[in-house]
Coordinates of C-alpha atoms in Angstrom, one line a residue:
X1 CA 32.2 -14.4 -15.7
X2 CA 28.7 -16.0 -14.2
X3 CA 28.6 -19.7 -14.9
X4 CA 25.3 -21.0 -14.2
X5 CA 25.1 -23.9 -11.8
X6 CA 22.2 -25.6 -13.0
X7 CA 23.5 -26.6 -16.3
X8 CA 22.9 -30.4 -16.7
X9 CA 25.3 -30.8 -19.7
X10 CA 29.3 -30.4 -20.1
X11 CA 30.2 -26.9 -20.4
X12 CA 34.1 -26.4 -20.3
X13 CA 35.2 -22.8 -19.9
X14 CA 39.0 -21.3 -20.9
X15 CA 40.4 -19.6 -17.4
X16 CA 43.6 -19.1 -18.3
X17 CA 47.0 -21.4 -20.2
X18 CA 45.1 -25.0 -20.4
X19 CA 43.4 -24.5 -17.2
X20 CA 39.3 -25.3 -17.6
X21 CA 36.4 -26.0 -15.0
X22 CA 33.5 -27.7 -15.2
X23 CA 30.2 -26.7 -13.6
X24 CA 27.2 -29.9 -13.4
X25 CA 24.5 -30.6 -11.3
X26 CA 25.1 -33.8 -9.4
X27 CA 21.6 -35.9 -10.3
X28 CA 20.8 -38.6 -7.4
X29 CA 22.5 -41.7 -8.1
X30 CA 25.5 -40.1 -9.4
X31 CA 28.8 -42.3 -8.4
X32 CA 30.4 -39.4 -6.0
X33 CA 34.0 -38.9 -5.8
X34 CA 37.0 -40.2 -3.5
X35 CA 36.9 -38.2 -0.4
X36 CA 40.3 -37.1 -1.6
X37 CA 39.2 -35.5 -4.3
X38 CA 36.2 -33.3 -2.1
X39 CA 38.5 -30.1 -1.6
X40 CA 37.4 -26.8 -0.7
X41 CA 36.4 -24.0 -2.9
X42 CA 38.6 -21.3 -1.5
X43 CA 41.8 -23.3 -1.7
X44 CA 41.2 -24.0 -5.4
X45 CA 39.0 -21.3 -6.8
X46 CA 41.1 -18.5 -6.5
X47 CA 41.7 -14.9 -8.3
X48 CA 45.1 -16.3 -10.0
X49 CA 43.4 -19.6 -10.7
X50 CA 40.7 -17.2 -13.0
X51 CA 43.1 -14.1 -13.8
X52 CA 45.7 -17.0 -15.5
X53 CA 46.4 -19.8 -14.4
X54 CA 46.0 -21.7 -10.9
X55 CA 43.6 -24.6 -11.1
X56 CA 45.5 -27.4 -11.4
X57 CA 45.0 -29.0 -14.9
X58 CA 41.2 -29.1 -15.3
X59 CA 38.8 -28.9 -12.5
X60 CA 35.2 -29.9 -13.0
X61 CA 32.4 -28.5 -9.9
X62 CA 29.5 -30.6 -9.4
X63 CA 27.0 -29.0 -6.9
X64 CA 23.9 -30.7 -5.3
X65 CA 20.9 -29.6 -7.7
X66 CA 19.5 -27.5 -4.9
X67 CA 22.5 -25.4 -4.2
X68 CA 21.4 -22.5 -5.8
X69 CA 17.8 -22.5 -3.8
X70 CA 20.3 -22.7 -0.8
X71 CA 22.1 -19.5 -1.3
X72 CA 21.3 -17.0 0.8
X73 CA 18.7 -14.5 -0.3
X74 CA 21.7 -11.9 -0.3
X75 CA 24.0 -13.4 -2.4
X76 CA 21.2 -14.2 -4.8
X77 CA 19.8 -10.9 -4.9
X78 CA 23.3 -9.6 -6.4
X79 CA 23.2 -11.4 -9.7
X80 CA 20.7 -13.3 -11.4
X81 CA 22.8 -16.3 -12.6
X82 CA 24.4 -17.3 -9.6
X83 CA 27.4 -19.8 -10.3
X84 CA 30.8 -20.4 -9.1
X85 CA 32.5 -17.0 -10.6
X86 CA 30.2 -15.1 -7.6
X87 CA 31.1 -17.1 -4.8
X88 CA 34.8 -16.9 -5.9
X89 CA 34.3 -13.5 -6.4
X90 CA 33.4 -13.1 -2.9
X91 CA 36.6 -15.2 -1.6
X92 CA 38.4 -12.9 -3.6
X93 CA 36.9 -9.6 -2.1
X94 CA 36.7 -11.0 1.7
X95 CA 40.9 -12.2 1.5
X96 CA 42.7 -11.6 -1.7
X97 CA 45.7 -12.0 0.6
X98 CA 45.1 -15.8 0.8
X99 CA 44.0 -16.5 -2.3
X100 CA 46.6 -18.6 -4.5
X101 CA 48.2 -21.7 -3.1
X102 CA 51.4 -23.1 -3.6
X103 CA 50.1 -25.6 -6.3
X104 CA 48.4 -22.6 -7.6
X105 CA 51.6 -20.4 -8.0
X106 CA 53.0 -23.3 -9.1
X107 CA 50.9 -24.0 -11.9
X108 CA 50.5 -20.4 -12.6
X109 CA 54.6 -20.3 -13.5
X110 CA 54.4 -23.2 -15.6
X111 CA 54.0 -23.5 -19.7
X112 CA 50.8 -22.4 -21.5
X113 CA 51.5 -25.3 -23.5
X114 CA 51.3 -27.8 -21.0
X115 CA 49.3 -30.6 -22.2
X116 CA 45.6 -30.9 -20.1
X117 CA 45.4 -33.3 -17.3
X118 CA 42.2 -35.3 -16.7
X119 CA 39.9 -33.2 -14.7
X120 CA 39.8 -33.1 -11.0
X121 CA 36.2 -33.5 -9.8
X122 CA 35.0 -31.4 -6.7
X123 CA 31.7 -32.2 -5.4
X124 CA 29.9 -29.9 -2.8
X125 CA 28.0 -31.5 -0.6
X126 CA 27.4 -29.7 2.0
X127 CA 26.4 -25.8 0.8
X128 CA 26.2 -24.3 3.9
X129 CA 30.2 -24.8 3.9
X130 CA 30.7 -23.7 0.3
X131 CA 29.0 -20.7 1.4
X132 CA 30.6 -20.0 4.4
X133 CA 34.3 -21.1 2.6
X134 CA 33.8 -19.1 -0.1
X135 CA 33.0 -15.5 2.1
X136 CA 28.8 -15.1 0.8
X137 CA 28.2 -14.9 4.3
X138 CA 24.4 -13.1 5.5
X139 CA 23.7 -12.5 9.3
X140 CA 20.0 -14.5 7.7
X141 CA 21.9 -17.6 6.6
X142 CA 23.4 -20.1 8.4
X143 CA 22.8 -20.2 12.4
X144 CA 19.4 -21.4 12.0
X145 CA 20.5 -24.1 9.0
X146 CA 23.0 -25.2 11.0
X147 CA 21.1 -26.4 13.8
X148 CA 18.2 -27.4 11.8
X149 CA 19.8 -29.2 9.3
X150 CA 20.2 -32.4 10.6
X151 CA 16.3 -32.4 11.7
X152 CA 15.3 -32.2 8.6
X153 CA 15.0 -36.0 7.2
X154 CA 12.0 -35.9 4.9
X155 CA 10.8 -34.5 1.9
X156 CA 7.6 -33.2 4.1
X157 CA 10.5 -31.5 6.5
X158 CA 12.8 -29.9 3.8
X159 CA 9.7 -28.7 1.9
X160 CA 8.3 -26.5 4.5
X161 CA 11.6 -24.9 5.6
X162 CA 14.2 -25.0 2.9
X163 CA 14.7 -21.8 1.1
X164 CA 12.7 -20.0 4.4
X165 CA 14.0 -20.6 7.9
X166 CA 17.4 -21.8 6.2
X167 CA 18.4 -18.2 4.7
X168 CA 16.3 -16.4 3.3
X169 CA 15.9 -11.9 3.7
X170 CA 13.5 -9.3 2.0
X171 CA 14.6 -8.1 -1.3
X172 CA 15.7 -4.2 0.1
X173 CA 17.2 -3.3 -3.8
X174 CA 13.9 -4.2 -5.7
X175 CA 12.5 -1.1 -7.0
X176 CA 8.9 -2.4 -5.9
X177 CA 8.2 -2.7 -2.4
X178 CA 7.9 -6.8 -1.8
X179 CA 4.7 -7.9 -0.8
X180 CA 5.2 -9.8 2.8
X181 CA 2.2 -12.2 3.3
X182 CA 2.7 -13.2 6.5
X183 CA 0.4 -14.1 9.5
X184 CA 3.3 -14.1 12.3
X185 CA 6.4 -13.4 12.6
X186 CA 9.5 -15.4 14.3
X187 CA 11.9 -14.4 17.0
X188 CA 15.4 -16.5 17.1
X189 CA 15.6 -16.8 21.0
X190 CA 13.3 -16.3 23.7
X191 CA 15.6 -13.1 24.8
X192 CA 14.9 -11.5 21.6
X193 CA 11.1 -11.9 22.5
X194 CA 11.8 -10.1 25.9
X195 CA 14.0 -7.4 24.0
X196 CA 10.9 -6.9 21.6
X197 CA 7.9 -6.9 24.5
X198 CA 10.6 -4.4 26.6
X199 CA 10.9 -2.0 23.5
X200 CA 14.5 -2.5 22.7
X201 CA 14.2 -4.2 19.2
X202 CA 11.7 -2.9 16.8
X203 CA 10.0 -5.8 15.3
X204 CA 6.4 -7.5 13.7
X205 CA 5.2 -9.9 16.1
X206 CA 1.7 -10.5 14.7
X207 CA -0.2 -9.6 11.5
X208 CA -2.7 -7.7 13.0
X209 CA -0.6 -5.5 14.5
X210 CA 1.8 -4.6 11.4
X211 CA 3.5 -5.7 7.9
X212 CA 6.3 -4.5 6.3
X213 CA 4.4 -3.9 3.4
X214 CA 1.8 -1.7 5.0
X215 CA 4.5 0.0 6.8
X216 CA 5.6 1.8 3.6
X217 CA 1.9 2.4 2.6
X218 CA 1.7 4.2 6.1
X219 CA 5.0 6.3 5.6
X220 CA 3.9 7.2 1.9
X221 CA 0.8 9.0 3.1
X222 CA 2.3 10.2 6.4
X223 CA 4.8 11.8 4.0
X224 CA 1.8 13.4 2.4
X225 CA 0.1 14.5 4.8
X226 CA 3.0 15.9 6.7
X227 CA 1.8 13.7 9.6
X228 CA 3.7 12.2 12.2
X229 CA 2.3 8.9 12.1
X230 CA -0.4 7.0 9.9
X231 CA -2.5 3.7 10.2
X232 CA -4.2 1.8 7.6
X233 CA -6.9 -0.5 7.8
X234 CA -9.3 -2.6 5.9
X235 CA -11.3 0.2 4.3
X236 CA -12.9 3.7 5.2
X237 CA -15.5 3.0 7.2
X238 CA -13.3 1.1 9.2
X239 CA -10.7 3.6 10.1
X240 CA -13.8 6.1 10.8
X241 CA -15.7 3.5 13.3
X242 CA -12.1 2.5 14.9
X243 CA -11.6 6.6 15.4
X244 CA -14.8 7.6 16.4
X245 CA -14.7 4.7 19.1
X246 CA -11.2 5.1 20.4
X247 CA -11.2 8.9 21.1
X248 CA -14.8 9.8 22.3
X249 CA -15.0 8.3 25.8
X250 CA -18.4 7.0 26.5
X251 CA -20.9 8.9 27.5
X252 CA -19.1 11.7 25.5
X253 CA -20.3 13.9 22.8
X254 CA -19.4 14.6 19.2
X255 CA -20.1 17.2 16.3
X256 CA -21.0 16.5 13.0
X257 CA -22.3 18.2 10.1
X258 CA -25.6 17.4 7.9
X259 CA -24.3 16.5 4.8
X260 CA -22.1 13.9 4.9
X261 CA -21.8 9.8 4.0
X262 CA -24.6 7.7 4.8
X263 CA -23.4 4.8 6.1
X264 CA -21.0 7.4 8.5
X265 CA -24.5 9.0 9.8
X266 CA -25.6 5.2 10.1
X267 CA -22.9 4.7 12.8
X268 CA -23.3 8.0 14.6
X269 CA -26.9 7.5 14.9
X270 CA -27.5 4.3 15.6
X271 CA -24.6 2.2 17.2
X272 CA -22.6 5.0 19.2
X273 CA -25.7 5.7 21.6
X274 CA -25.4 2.6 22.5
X275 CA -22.1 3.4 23.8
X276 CA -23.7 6.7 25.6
X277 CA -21.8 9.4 23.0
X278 CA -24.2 11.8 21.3
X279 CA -24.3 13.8 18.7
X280 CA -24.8 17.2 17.4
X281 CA -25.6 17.9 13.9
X282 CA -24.8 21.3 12.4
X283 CA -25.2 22.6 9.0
X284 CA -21.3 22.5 7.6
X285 CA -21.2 26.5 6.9
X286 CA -22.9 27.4 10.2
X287 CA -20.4 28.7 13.0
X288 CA -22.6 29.7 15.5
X289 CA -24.3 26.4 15.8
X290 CA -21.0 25.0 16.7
X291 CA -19.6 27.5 19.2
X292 CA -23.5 26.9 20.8
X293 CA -22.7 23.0 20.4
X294 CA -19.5 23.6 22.6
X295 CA -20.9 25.8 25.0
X296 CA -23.6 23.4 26.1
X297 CA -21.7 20.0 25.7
X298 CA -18.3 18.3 26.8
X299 CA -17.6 18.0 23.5
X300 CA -14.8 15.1 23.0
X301 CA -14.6 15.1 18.9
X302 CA -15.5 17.4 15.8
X303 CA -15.7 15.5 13.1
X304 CA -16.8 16.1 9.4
X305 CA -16.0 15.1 5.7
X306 CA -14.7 18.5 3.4
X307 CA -15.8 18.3 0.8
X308 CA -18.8 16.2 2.0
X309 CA -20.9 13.5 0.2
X310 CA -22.7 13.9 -1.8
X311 CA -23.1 18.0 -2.4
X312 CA -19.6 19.0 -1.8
X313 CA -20.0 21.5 0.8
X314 CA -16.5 22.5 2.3
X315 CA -15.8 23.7 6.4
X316 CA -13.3 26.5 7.0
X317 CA -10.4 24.0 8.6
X318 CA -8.6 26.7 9.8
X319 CA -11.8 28.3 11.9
X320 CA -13.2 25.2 13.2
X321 CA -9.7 24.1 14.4
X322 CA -9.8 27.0 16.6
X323 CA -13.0 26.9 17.9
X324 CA -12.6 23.4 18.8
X325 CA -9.6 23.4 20.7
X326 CA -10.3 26.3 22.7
X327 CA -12.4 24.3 24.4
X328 CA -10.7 21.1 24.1
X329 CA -12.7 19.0 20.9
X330 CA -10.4 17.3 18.8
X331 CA -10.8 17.8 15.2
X332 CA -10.8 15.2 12.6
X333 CA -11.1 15.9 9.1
X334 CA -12.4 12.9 6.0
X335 CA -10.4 14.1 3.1
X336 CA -11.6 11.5 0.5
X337 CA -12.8 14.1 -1.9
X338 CA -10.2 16.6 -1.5
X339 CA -7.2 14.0 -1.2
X340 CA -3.8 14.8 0.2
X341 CA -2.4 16.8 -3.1
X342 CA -6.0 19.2 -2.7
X343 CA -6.1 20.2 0.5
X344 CA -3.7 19.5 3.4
X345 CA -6.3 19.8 6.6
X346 CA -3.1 19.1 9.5
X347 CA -1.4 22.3 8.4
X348 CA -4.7 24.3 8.5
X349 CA -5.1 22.9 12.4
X350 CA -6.8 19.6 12.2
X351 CA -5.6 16.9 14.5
X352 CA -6.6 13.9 12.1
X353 CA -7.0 13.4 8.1
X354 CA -9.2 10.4 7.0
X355 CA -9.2 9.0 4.1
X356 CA -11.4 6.1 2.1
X357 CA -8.0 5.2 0.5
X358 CA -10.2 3.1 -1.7
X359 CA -11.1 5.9 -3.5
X360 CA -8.2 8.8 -5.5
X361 CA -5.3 7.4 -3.1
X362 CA -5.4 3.9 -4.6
X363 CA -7.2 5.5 -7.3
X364 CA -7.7 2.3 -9.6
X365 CA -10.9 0.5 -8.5
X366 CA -9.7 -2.7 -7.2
X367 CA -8.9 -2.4 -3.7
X368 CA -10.6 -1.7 -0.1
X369 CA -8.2 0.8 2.6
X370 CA -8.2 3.4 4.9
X371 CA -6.1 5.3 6.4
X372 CA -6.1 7.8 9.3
X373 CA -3.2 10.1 10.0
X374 CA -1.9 12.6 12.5
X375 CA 0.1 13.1 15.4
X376 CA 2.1 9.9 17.1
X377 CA -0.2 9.6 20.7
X378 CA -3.3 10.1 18.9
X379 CA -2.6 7.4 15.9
X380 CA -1.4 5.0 18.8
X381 CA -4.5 5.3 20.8
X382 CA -6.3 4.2 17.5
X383 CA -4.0 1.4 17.0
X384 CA -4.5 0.3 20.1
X385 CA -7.6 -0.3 19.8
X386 CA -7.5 -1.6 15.7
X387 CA -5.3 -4.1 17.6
X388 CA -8.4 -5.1 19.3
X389 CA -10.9 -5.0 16.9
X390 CA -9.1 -6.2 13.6
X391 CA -9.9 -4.3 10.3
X392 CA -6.1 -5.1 8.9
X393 CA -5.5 -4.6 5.7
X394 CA -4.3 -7.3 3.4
X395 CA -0.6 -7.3 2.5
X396 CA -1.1 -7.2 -1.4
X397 CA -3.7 -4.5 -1.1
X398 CA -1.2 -2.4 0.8
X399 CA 0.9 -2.9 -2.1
X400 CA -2.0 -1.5 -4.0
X401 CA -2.3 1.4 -2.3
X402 CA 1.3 1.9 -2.9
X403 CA 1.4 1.7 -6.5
X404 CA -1.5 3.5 -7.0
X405 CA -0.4 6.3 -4.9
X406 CA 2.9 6.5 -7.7
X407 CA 0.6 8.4 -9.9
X408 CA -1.5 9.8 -7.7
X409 CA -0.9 13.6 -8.4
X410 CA -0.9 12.6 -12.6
X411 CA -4.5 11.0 -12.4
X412 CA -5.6 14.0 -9.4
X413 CA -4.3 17.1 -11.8
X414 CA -6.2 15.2 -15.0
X415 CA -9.4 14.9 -12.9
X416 CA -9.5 18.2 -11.2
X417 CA -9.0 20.0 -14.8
X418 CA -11.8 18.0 -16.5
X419 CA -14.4 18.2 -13.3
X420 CA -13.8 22.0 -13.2
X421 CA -14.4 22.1 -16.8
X422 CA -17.2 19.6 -16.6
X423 CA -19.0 21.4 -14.3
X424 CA -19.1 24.8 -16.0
X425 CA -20.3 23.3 -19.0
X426 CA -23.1 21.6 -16.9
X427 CA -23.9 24.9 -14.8
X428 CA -24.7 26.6 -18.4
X429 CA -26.5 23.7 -20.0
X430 CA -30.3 23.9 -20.0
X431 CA -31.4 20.5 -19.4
X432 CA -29.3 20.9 -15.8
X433 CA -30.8 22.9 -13.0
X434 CA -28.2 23.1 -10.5
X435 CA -24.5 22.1 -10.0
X436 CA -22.8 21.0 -7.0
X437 CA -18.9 22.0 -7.5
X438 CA -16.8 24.0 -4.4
X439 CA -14.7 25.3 -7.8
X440 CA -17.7 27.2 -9.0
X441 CA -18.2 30.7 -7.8
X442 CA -21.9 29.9 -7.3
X443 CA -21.4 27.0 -4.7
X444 CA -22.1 28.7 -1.0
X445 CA -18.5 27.6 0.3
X446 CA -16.4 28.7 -2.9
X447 CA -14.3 31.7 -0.8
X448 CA -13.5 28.6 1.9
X449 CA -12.6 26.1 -0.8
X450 CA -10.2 28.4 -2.7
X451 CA -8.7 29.9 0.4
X452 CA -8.2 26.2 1.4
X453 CA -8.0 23.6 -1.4
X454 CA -5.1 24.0 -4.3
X455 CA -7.8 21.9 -6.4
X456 CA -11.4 21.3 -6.3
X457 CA -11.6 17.3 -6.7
X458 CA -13.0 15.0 -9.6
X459 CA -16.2 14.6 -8.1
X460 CA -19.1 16.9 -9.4
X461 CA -22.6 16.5 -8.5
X462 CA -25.6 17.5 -10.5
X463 CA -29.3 17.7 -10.7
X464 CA -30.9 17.0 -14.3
X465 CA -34.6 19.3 -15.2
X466 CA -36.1 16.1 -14.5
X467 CA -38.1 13.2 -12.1
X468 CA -36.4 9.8 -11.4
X469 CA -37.8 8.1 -14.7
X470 CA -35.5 11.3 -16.6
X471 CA -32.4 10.9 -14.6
X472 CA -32.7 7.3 -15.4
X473 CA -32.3 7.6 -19.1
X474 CA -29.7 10.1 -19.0
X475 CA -27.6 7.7 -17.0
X476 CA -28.1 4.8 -18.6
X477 CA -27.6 6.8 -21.9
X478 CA -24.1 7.7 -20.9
X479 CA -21.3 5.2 -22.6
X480 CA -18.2 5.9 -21.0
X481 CA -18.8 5.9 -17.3
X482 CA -19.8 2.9 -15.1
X483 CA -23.0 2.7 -13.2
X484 CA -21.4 2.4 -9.8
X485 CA -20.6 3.2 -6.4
X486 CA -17.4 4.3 -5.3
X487 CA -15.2 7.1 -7.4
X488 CA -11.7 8.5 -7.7
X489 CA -10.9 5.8 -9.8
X490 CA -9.3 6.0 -13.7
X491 CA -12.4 5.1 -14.4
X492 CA -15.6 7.6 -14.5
X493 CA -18.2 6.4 -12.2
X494 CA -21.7 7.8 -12.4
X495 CA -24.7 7.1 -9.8
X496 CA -27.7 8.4 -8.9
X497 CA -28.1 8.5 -4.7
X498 CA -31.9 7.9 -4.6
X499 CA -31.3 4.8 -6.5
X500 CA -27.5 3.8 -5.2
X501 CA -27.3 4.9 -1.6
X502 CA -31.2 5.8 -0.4
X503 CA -33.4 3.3 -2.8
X504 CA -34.2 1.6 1.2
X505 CA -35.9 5.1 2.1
X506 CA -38.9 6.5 0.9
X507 CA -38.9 9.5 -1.4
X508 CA -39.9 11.9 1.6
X509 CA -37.4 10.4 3.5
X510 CA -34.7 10.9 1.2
X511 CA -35.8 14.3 0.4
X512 CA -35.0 15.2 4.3
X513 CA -31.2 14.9 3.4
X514 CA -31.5 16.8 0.6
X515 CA -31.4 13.5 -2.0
X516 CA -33.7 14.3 -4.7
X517 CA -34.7 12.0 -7.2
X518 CA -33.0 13.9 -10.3
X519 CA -29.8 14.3 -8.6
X520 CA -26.6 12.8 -10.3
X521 CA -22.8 12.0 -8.7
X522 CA -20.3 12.1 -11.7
X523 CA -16.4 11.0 -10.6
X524 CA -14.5 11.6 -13.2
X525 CA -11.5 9.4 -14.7
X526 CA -9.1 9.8 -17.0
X527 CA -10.2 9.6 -20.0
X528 CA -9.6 12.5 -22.5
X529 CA -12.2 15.7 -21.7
X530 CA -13.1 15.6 -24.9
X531 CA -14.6 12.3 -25.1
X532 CA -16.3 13.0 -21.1
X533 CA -18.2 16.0 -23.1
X534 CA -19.1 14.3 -25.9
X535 CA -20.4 11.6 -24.1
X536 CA -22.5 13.8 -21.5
X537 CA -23.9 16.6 -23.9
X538 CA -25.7 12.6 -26.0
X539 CA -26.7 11.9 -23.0
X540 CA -28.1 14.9 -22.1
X541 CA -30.0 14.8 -25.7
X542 CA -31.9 12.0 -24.8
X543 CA -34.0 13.8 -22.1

């Protein structure tokens, strides 16, 4: 039986042979009992008292209107209309032994016909005792009430600690993961700082340097990856700047390929010189140029996206793995096209996985993350320095990432099948002259990809038979998809690079990384195939 405690009106309930109780929130001004009549809950609310007959006559409860609030979280979290039949409930579980009073034996033996006494009125006035009386005890509940209670004089006081610092814990049986928004987190004692700084209690301390929330973001794609540890940050470029400048000593040298994204090649070009690193840039297929690349440098890092932005073009994991270590190069690995279901680049001998979790892994267009992942001493060095540098990612869009990542391998096995079959409908269409798609036989890293990848990715890039006024109209005469950046979402996204990502460059500038004029990025979402090819072969009718 759950009796709520906030009912504001009479409400008697039968417990037994003429026995009744009362349940009433006790509104300020109320004229409060006899202190003869305050009695405690366990001697009175007892299992015989509900199972028959043990309250003496009638007994009416009248709780503070804040005594649910009060509760602690882990009583609360058991039932959703806490009243006076949990906490007796929890007497009765905690000491069943010492349950039924004389009076209540007493009562219990007498006739059902006994004629109803007036009531007996029971106030609790102070909850912290009702709880602790009545056995809904919490290790997060009491201690800290008890010594701040009587501090706590004015509204302004109670109405930045009360239902917080007295009792409160994190919802561990919710089937969603609770969002913490927290900046800081608080220790008890001063030891229990020490105990945290000396490693012997594992704790938050500091936003910056963890959540709860993005702890289980973390161990979601660690769990992926097969990786030992994983951090998250405030978006893709982030994790690949915090990387980059935490593992490649200064002075040091790196190796990266030609194709890759632009904003990446920004920061290898243009801000790590100024830290003294270098950088060698090889075409993604070519071997040699990277054993040469090791011979000649020190090299601290190889790092590379596969597939790469925007053409797709795929490394062999496995080889350059290899290659690198022999001579003692790292290898770190962007994923974002491939995602964690397509290819798994630690088990082919990569020592890091990137990903723009802001793409397939949250995989619903409304959140920034990335992620990095790989073994424990190489994610802490990261860390260490994320510590430093900030980049944190936002509780809530943790719990994003989390719910996104739910259906991750529904949306991924949608978009793989209807890219693949996109693309070979493209690669035999006449108004297309070539098709960028590491699932197609004709794309130069196809025997790497399949030996590699369990799926090719919903990304497929294109070049219309056309200039930059053509490609135009065929974008803009496409229906379903967006005109945006960004993909992997359940969305279809469609851009044009010369316009999206190079329109700062000059056309022969552009043209140097391979970004023509008529060339076309299509991500594909969810929708139904069907509708993606109607939609494309219109737009392809306009040109």
């Amino acid at each position: 039986m759950a009796i709520s405690s906030s009912c504001l009106s009479p409400k008697l309930f039968a417990t037994g042979a003429g026995s009744f109780f009362e349940c009433r929130s006790d509104p300020a001004g109320t004229d409060q009992p006899s202190h003869a009549h305050r009695v405690n809950l366990s001697r009175h609310l007892t299992a015989s008292s509900f199972l028959g007959g043990g309250l003496p006559s009638a007994l009416i409860l009248r709780f503070p209107p804040n005594f649910v609030r009060q509760l602690s979280t882990k009583a609360r979290r058991n039932c959703s209309n806490i009243g006076v039949a949990q906490i007796v409930a929890a007497s009765w579980a905690n000491n069943p032994s010492s349950l039924t009073p004389p009076a209540a034996a007493a009562a219990a033996n007498s006739s059902a016909a006994a004629p109803v006494a007036e009531p007996t009125v029971m106030t609790v006035d102070n909850e912290a005792a009702a709880v602790e009386n009545s056995g809904v005890q919490s290790e997060d509940f009491s201690s800290d009430m008890k010594e701040i209670a009587p501090f706590l004089g004015s509204d302004g006081s109670i109405a930045v600690h009360a239902g917080e610092r007295l009792g409160r814990g994190i919802v561990t049986d919710a089937i969603t993961t609770p969002v913490v928004n927290t900046s800081a987190y608080f220790f008890k004692k001063t030891a229990e700082l020490i105990d945290y700084k000396e490693k012997r209690l594992a704790s938050f301390e500091y936003g910056r340097y963890g959540n709860p929330t993005t702890v289980v973001a973390e161990e979601k794609i660690s769990a992926l990856e097969g990786a030992e540890s994983t951090l998250i940050m405030a978006s893709g470029m982030c994790a690949s700047t915090v990387m980059l400048m935490a593992l490649v000593p200064a002075g040091g040298h790196i190796v990266t390929t030609t194709d890759c994204y632009r904003k990446t090649r920004i920061f290898i070009e243009s801000v790590l010189p100024k830290m003294g690193i270098t950088a060698t840039v090889i075409d993604p297929a070519d071997m040699e140029a990277l054993e040469s690349a090791l011979d000649k440098h020190k090299v601290s890092l190889f790092f590379t996206e596969s597939p790469t932005n925007p053409f797709l073009r795929c490394v062999d994991i496995e080889l350059v793995s290899k290659l690198c270590h022999r001579k003692g190069a790292l290898v770190c690995i962007d994923g974002t096209f491939a995602t964690p279901l397509n290819q798994k680049a630690l088990s082919l001998g990569s020592d890091l996985i990137l990903h723009s979790a802001t793409k397939f892994i949250g995989g619903h267009n409304d959140v920034l993350a990335g992620c990095i992942s790989g073994a424990t001493n190489l994610i802490q060095e990261i860390r260490n320095l994320h510590h430093v540098l900030g980049g944190t990612l936002n509780p809530n869009a943790a719990y994003l990432i989390i719910r996104g990542m739910k259906t991750l391998h529904l949306r991924v096995q949608q978009q793989n099948s209807t890219a693949l079959r996109m693309a070979k409908l493209l690669k035999e269409h006449p108004k297309v002259k070539h098709v960028y798609y590491p699932g197609l036989p004709s794309h130069p890293e196809y025997h790497i990809a399949k030996k590699q990848m369990t799926g090719f990715g919903g990304v497929v890039s294109f070049e219309v038979d056309g200039d930059l006024m053509t490609t135009i109209k065929f974008v803009d005469s496409l229906k379903i998809p967006y005109i945006a950046p960004s993909f992997g979402g359940c969305e279809s996204i469609v851009d044009q690079p010369a316009i999206m990502s190079y329109w700062d460059l000059p056309q022969p500038e552009r043209e140097k990384y391979g970004i023509r004029d008529n060339l076309v990025r299509f991500s594909f979402g969810v929708e139904d195939f069907n509708d993606l090819k109607a939609d494309v072969l219109q737009a392809l009718d306009t040109i």
